[in-house]
JSON list of C-alpha atoms in Angstrom, two decimals:
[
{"chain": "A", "resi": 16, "resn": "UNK", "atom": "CA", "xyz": [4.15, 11.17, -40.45]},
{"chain": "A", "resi": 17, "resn": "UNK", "atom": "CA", "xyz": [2.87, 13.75, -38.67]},
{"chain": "A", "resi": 18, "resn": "UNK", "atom": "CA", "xyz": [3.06, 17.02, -40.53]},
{"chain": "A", "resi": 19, "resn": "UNK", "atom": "CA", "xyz": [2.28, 19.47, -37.95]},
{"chain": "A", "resi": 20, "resn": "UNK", "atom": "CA", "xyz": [6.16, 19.15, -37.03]},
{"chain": "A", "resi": 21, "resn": "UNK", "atom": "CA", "xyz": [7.64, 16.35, -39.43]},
{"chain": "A", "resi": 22, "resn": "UNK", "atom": "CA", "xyz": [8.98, 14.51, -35.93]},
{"chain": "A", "resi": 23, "resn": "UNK", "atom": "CA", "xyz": [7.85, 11.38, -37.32]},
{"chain": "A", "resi": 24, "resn": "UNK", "atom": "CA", "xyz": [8.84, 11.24, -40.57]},
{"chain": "A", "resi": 25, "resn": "UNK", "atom": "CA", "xyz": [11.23, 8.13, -40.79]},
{"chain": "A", "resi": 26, "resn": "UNK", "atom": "CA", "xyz": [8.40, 6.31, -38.35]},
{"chain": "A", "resi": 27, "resn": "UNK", "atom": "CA", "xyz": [5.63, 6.88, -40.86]},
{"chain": "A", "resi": 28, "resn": "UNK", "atom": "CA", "xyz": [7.32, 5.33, -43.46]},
{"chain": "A", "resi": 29, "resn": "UNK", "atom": "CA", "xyz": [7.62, 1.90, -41.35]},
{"chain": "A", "resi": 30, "resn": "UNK", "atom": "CA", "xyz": [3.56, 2.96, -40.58]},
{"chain": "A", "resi": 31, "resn": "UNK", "atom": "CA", "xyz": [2.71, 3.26, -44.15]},
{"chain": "A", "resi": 32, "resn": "UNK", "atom": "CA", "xyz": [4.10, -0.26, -45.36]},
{"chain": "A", "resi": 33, "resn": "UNK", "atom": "CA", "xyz": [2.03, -1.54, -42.17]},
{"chain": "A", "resi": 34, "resn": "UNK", "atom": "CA", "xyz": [-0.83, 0.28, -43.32]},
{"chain": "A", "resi": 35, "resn": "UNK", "atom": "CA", "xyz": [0.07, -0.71, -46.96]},
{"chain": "A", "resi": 36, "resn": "UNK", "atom": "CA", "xyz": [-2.76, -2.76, -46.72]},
{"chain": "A", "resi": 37, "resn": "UNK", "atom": "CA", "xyz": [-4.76, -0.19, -47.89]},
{"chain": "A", "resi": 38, "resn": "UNK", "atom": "CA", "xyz": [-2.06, 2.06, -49.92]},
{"chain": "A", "resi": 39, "resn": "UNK", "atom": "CA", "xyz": [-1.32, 2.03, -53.59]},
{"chain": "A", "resi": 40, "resn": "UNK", "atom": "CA", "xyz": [-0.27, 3.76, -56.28]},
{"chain": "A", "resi": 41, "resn": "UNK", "atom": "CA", "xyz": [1.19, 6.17, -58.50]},
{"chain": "A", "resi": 42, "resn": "UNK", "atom": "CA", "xyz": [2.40, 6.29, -62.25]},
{"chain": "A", "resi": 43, "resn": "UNK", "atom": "CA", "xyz": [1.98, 3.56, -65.11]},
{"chain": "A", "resi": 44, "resn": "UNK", "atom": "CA", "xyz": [4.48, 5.48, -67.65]},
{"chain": "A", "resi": 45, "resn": "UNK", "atom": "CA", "xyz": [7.30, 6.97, -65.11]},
{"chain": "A", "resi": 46, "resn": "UNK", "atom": "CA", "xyz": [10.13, 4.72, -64.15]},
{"chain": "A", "resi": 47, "resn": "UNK", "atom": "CA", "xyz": [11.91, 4.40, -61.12]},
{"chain": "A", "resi": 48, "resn": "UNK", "atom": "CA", "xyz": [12.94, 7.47, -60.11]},
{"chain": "A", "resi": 49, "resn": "UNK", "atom": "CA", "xyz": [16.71, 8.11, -60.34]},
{"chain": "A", "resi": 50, "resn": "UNK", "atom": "CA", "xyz": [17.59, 8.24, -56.99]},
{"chain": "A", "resi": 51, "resn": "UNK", "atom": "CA", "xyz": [21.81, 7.96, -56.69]},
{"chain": "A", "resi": 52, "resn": "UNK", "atom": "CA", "xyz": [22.42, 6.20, -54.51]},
{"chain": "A", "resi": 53, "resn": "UNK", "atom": "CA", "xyz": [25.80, 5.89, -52.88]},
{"chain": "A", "resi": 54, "resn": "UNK", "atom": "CA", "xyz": [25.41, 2.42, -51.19]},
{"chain": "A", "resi": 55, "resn": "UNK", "atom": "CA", "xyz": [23.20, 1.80, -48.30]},
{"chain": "A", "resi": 56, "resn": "UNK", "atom": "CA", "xyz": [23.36, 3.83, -45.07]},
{"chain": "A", "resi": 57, "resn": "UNK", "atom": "CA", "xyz": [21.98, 7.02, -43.88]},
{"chain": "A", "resi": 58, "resn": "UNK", "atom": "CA", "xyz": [22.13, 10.68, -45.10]},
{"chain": "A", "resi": 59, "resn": "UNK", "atom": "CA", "xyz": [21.21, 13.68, -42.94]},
{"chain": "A", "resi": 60, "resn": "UNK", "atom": "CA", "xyz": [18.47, 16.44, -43.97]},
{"chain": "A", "resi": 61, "resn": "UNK", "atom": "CA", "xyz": [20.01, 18.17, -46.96]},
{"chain": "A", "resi": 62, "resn": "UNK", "atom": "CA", "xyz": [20.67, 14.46, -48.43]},
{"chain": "A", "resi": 63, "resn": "UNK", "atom": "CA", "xyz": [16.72, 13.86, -47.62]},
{"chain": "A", "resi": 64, "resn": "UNK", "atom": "CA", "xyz": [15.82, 16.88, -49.18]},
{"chain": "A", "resi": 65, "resn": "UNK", "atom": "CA", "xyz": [17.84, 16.08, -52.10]},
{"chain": "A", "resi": 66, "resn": "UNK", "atom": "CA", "xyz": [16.62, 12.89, -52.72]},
{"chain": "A", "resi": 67, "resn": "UNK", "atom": "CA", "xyz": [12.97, 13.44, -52.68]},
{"chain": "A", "resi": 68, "resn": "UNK", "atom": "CA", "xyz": [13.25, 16.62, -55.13]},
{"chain": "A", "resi": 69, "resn": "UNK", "atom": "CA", "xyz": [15.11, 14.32, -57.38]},
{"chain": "A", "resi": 70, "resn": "UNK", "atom": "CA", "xyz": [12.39, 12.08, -57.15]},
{"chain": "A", "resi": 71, "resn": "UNK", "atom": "CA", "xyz": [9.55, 14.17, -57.05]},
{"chain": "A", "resi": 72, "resn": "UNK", "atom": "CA", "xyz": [10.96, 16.20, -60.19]},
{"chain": "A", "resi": 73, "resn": "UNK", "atom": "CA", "xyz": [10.84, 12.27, -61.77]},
{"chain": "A", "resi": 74, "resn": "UNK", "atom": "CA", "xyz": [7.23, 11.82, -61.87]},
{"chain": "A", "resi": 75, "resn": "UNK", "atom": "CA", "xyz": [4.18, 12.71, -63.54]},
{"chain": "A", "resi": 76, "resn": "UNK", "atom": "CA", "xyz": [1.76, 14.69, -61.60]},
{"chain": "A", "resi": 77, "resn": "UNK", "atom": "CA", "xyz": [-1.05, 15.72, -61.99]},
{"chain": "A", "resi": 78, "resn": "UNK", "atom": "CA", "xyz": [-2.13, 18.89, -63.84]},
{"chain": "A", "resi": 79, "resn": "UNK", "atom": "CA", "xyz": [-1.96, 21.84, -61.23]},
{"chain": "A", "resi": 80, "resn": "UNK", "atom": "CA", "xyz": [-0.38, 19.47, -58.58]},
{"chain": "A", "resi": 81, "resn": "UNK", "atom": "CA", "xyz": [3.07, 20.34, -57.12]},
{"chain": "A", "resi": 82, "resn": "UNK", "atom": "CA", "xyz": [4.85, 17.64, -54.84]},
{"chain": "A", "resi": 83, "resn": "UNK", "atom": "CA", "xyz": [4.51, 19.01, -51.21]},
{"chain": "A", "resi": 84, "resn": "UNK", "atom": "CA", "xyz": [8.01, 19.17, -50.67]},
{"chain": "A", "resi": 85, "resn": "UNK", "atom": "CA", "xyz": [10.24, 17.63, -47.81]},
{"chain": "A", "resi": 86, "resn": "UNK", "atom": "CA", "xyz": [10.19, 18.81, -44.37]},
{"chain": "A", "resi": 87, "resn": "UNK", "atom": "CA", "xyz": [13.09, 16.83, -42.38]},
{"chain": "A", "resi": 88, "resn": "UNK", "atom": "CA", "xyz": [13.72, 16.99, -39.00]},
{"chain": "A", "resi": 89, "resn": "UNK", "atom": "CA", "xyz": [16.87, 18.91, -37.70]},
{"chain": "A", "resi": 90, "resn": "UNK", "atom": "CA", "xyz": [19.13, 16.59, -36.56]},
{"chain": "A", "resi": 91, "resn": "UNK", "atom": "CA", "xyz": [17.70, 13.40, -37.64]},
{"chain": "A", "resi": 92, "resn": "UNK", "atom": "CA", "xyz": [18.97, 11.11, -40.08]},
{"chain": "A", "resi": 93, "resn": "UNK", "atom": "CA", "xyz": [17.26, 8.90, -42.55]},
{"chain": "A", "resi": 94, "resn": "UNK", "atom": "CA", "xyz": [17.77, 5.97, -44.47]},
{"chain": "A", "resi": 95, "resn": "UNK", "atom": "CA", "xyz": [19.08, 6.20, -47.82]},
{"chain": "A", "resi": 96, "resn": "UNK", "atom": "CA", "xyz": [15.89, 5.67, -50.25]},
{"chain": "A", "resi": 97, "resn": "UNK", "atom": "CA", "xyz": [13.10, 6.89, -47.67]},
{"chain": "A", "resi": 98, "resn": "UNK", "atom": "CA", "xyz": [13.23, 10.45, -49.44]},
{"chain": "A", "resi": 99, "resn": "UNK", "atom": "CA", "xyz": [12.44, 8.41, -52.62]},
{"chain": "A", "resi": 100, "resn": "UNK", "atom": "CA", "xyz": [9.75, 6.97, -50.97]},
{"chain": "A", "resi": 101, "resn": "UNK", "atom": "CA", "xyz": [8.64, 9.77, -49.58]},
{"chain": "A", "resi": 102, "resn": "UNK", "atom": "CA", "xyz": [8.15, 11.19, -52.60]},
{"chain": "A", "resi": 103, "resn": "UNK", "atom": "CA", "xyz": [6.31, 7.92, -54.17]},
{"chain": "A", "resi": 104, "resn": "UNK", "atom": "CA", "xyz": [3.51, 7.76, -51.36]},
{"chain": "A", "resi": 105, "resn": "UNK", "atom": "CA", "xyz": [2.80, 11.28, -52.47]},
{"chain": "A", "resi": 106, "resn": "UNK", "atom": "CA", "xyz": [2.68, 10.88, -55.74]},
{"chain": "A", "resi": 107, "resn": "UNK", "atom": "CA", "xyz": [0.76, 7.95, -54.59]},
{"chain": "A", "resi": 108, "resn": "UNK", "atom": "CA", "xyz": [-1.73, 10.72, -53.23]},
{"chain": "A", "resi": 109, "resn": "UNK", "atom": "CA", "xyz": [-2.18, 12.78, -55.83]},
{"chain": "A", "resi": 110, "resn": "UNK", "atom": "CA", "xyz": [-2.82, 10.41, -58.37]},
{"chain": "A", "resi": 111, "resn": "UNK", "atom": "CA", "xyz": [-5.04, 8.29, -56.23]},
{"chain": "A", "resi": 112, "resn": "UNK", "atom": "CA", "xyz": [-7.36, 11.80, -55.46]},
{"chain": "A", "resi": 113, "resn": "UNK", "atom": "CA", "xyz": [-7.33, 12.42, -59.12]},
{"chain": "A", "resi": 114, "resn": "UNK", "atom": "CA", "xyz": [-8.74, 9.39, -60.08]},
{"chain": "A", "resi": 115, "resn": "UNK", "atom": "CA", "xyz": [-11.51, 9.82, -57.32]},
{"chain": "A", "resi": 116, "resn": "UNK", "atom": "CA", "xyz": [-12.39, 12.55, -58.69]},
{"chain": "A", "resi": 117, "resn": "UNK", "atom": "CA", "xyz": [-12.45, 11.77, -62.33]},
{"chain": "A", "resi": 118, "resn": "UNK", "atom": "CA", "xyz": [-13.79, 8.08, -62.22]},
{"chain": "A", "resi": 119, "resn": "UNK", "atom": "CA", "xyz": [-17.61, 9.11, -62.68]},
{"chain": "A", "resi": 120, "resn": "UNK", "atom": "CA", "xyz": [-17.67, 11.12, -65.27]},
{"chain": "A", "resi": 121, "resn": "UNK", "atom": "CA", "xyz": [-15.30, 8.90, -66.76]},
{"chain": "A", "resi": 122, "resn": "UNK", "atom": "CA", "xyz": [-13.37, 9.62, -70.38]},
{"chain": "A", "resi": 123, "resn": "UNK", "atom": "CA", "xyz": [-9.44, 9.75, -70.80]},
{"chain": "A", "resi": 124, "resn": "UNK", "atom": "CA", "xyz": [-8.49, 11.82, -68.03]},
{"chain": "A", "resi": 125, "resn": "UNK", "atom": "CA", "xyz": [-10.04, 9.66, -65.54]},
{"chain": "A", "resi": 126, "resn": "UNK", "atom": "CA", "xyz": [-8.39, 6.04, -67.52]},
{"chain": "A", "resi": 127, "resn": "UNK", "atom": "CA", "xyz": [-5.07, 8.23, -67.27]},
{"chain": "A", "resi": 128, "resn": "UNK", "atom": "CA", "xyz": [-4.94, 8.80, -63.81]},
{"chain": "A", "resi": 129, "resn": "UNK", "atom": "CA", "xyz": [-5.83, 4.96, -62.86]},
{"chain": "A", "resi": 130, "resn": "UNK", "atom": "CA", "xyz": [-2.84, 4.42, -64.86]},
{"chain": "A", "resi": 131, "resn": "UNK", "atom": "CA", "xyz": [-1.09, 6.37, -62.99]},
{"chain": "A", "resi": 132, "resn": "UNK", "atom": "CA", "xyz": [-2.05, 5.10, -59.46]},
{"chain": "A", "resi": 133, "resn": "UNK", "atom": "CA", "xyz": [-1.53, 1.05, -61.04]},
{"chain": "A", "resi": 134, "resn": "UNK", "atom": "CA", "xyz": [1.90, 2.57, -62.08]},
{"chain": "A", "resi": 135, "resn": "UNK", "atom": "CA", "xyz": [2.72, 2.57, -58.40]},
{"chain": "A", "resi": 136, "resn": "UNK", "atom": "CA", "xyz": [3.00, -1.31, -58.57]},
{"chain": "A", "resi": 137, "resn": "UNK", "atom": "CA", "xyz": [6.42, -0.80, -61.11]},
{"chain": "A", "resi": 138, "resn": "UNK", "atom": "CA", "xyz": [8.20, 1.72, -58.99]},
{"chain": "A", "resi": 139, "resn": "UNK", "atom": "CA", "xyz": [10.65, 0.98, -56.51]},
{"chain": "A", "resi": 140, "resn": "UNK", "atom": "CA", "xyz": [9.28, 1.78, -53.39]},
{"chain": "A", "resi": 141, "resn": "UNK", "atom": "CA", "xyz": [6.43, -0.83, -54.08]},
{"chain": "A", "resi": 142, "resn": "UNK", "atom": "CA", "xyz": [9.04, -3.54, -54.99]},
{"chain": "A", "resi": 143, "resn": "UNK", "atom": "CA", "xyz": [11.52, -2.92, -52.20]},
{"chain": "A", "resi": 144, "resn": "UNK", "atom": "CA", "xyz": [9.36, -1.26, -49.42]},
{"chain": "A", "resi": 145, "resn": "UNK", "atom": "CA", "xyz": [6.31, -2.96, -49.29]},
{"chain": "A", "resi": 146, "resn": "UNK", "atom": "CA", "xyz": [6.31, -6.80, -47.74]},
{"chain": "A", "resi": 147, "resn": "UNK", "atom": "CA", "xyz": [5.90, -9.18, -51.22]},
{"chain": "A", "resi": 148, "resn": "UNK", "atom": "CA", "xyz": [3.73, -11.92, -49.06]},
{"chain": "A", "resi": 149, "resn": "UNK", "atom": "CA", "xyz": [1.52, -9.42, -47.24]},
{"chain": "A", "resi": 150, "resn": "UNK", "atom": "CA", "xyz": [1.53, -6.12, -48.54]},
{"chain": "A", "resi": 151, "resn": "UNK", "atom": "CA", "xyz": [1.96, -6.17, -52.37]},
{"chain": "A", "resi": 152, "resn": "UNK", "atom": "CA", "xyz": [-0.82, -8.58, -52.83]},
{"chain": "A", "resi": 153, "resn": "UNK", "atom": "CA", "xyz": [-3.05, -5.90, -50.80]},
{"chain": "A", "resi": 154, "resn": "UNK", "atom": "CA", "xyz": [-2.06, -3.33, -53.24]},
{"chain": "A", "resi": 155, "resn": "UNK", "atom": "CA", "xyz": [-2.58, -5.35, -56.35]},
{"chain": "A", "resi": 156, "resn": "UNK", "atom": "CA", "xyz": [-6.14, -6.17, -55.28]},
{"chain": "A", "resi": 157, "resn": "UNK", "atom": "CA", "xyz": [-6.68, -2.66, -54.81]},
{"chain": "A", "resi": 158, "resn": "UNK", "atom": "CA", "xyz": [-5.94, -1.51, -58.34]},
{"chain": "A", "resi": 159, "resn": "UNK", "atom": "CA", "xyz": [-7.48, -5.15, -60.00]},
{"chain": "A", "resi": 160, "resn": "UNK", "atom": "CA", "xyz": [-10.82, -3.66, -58.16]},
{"chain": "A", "resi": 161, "resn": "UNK", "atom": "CA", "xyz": [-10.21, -0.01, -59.19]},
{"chain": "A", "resi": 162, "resn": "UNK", "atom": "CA", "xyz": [-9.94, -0.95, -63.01]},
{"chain": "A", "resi": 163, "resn": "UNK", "atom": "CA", "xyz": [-13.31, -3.29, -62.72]},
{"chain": "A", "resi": 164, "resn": "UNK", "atom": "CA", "xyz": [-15.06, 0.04, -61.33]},
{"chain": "A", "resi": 165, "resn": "UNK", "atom": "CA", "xyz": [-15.02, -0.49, -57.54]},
{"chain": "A", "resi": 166, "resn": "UNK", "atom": "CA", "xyz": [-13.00, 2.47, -56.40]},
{"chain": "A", "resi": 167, "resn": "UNK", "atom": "CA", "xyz": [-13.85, 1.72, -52.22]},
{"chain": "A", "resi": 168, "resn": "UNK", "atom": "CA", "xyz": [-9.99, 0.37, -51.73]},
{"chain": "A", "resi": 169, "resn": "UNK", "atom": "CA", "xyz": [-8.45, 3.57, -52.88]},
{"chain": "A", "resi": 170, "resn": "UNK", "atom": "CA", "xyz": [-10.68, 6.25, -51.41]},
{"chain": "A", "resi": 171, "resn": "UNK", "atom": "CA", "xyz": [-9.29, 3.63, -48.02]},
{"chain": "A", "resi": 172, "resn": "UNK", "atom": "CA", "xyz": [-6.11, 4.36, -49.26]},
{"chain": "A", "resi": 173, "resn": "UNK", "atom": "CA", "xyz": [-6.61, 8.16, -49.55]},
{"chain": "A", "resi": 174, "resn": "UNK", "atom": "CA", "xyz": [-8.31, 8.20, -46.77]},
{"chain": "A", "resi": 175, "resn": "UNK", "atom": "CA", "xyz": [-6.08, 6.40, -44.40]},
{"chain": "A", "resi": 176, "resn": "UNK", "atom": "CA", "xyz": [-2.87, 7.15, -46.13]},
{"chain": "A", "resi": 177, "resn": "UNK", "atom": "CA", "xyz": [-3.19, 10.90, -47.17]},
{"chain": "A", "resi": 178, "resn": "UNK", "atom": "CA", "xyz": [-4.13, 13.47, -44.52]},
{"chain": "A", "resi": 179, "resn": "UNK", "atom": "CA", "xyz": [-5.89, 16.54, -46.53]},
{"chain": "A", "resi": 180, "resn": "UNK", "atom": "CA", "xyz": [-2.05, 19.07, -46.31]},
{"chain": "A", "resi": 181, "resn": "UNK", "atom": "CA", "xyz": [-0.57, 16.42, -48.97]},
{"chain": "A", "resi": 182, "resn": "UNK", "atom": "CA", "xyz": [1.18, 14.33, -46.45]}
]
């Protein structure tokens, strides 16, 4: 997405399970987030906005981090479940930069947050937006590396999948 303007918001989505390859995670103790959903289709901005601050208010962040917030496009409609998802890869994010910078000096705080970021593999956007035969194995290797001490896949993810405004 680009977050200058937000123009490309339901395209980055589509980008991020492409670049899934090197994206992961989020919380080991939250659950899906509770995202009603009234059967597939689309919703306009205020549905958007709704969904992702229902999400968003779901999760665990982490201490001193507030969700960015939404930032639909006037206009534009999205598919139901991408402000969910929106608000995963985020979370995603934060939890992800948490852990890198925790993991040397090590202690609870830094086990915690890799929690967190594995927890990513039980919510729903992993399950239902992220390919099973090419993506989700990606992921999994990711946090299987991270939790043997080689943290080079998620500073990729970070990297790649988290421009510095939180987007």
């Amino acid at each position: 997405m680009n977050s200058s303007n937000g123009r490309r918001r339901p395209a980055r989505l589509a980008g991020v399970v492409v670049a899934v390859a090197l994206a992961t995670a989020c919380t080991a103790d939250a659950p899906d987030a509770p995202v009603e959903q009234e059967g597939q289709g689309f919703v306009e901005g205020e549905g958007y906005i709704a969904e992702y601050e229902q999400a968003a208010e779901a999760l665990e962040w982490p201490g001193g981090v507030e969700p960015p917030g939404p930032s639909p496009d006037a206009g534009t409609s999205y598919q139901v479940g991408v402000g969910e998802s929106q608000a995963t890869m985020e979370w995603n994010c934060a939890w992800g930069r948490e852990w890198l910078s925790l993991r040397e000096q090590g202690g609870d705080e830094a086990d915690h947050a890799l929690e967190m970021y594995a927890g990513f593999l039980e919510t729903r956007t992993f399950r239902e937006m992220f390919d099973p035969e090419s993506a989700q194995p990606v992921v999994r290797q990711i946090v299987e590396d991270a939790r043997l001490g080689d943290p080079s896949g998620v500073q990729r993810d970070v990297e790649t999948n988290c421009p510095t405004d939180g987007r």
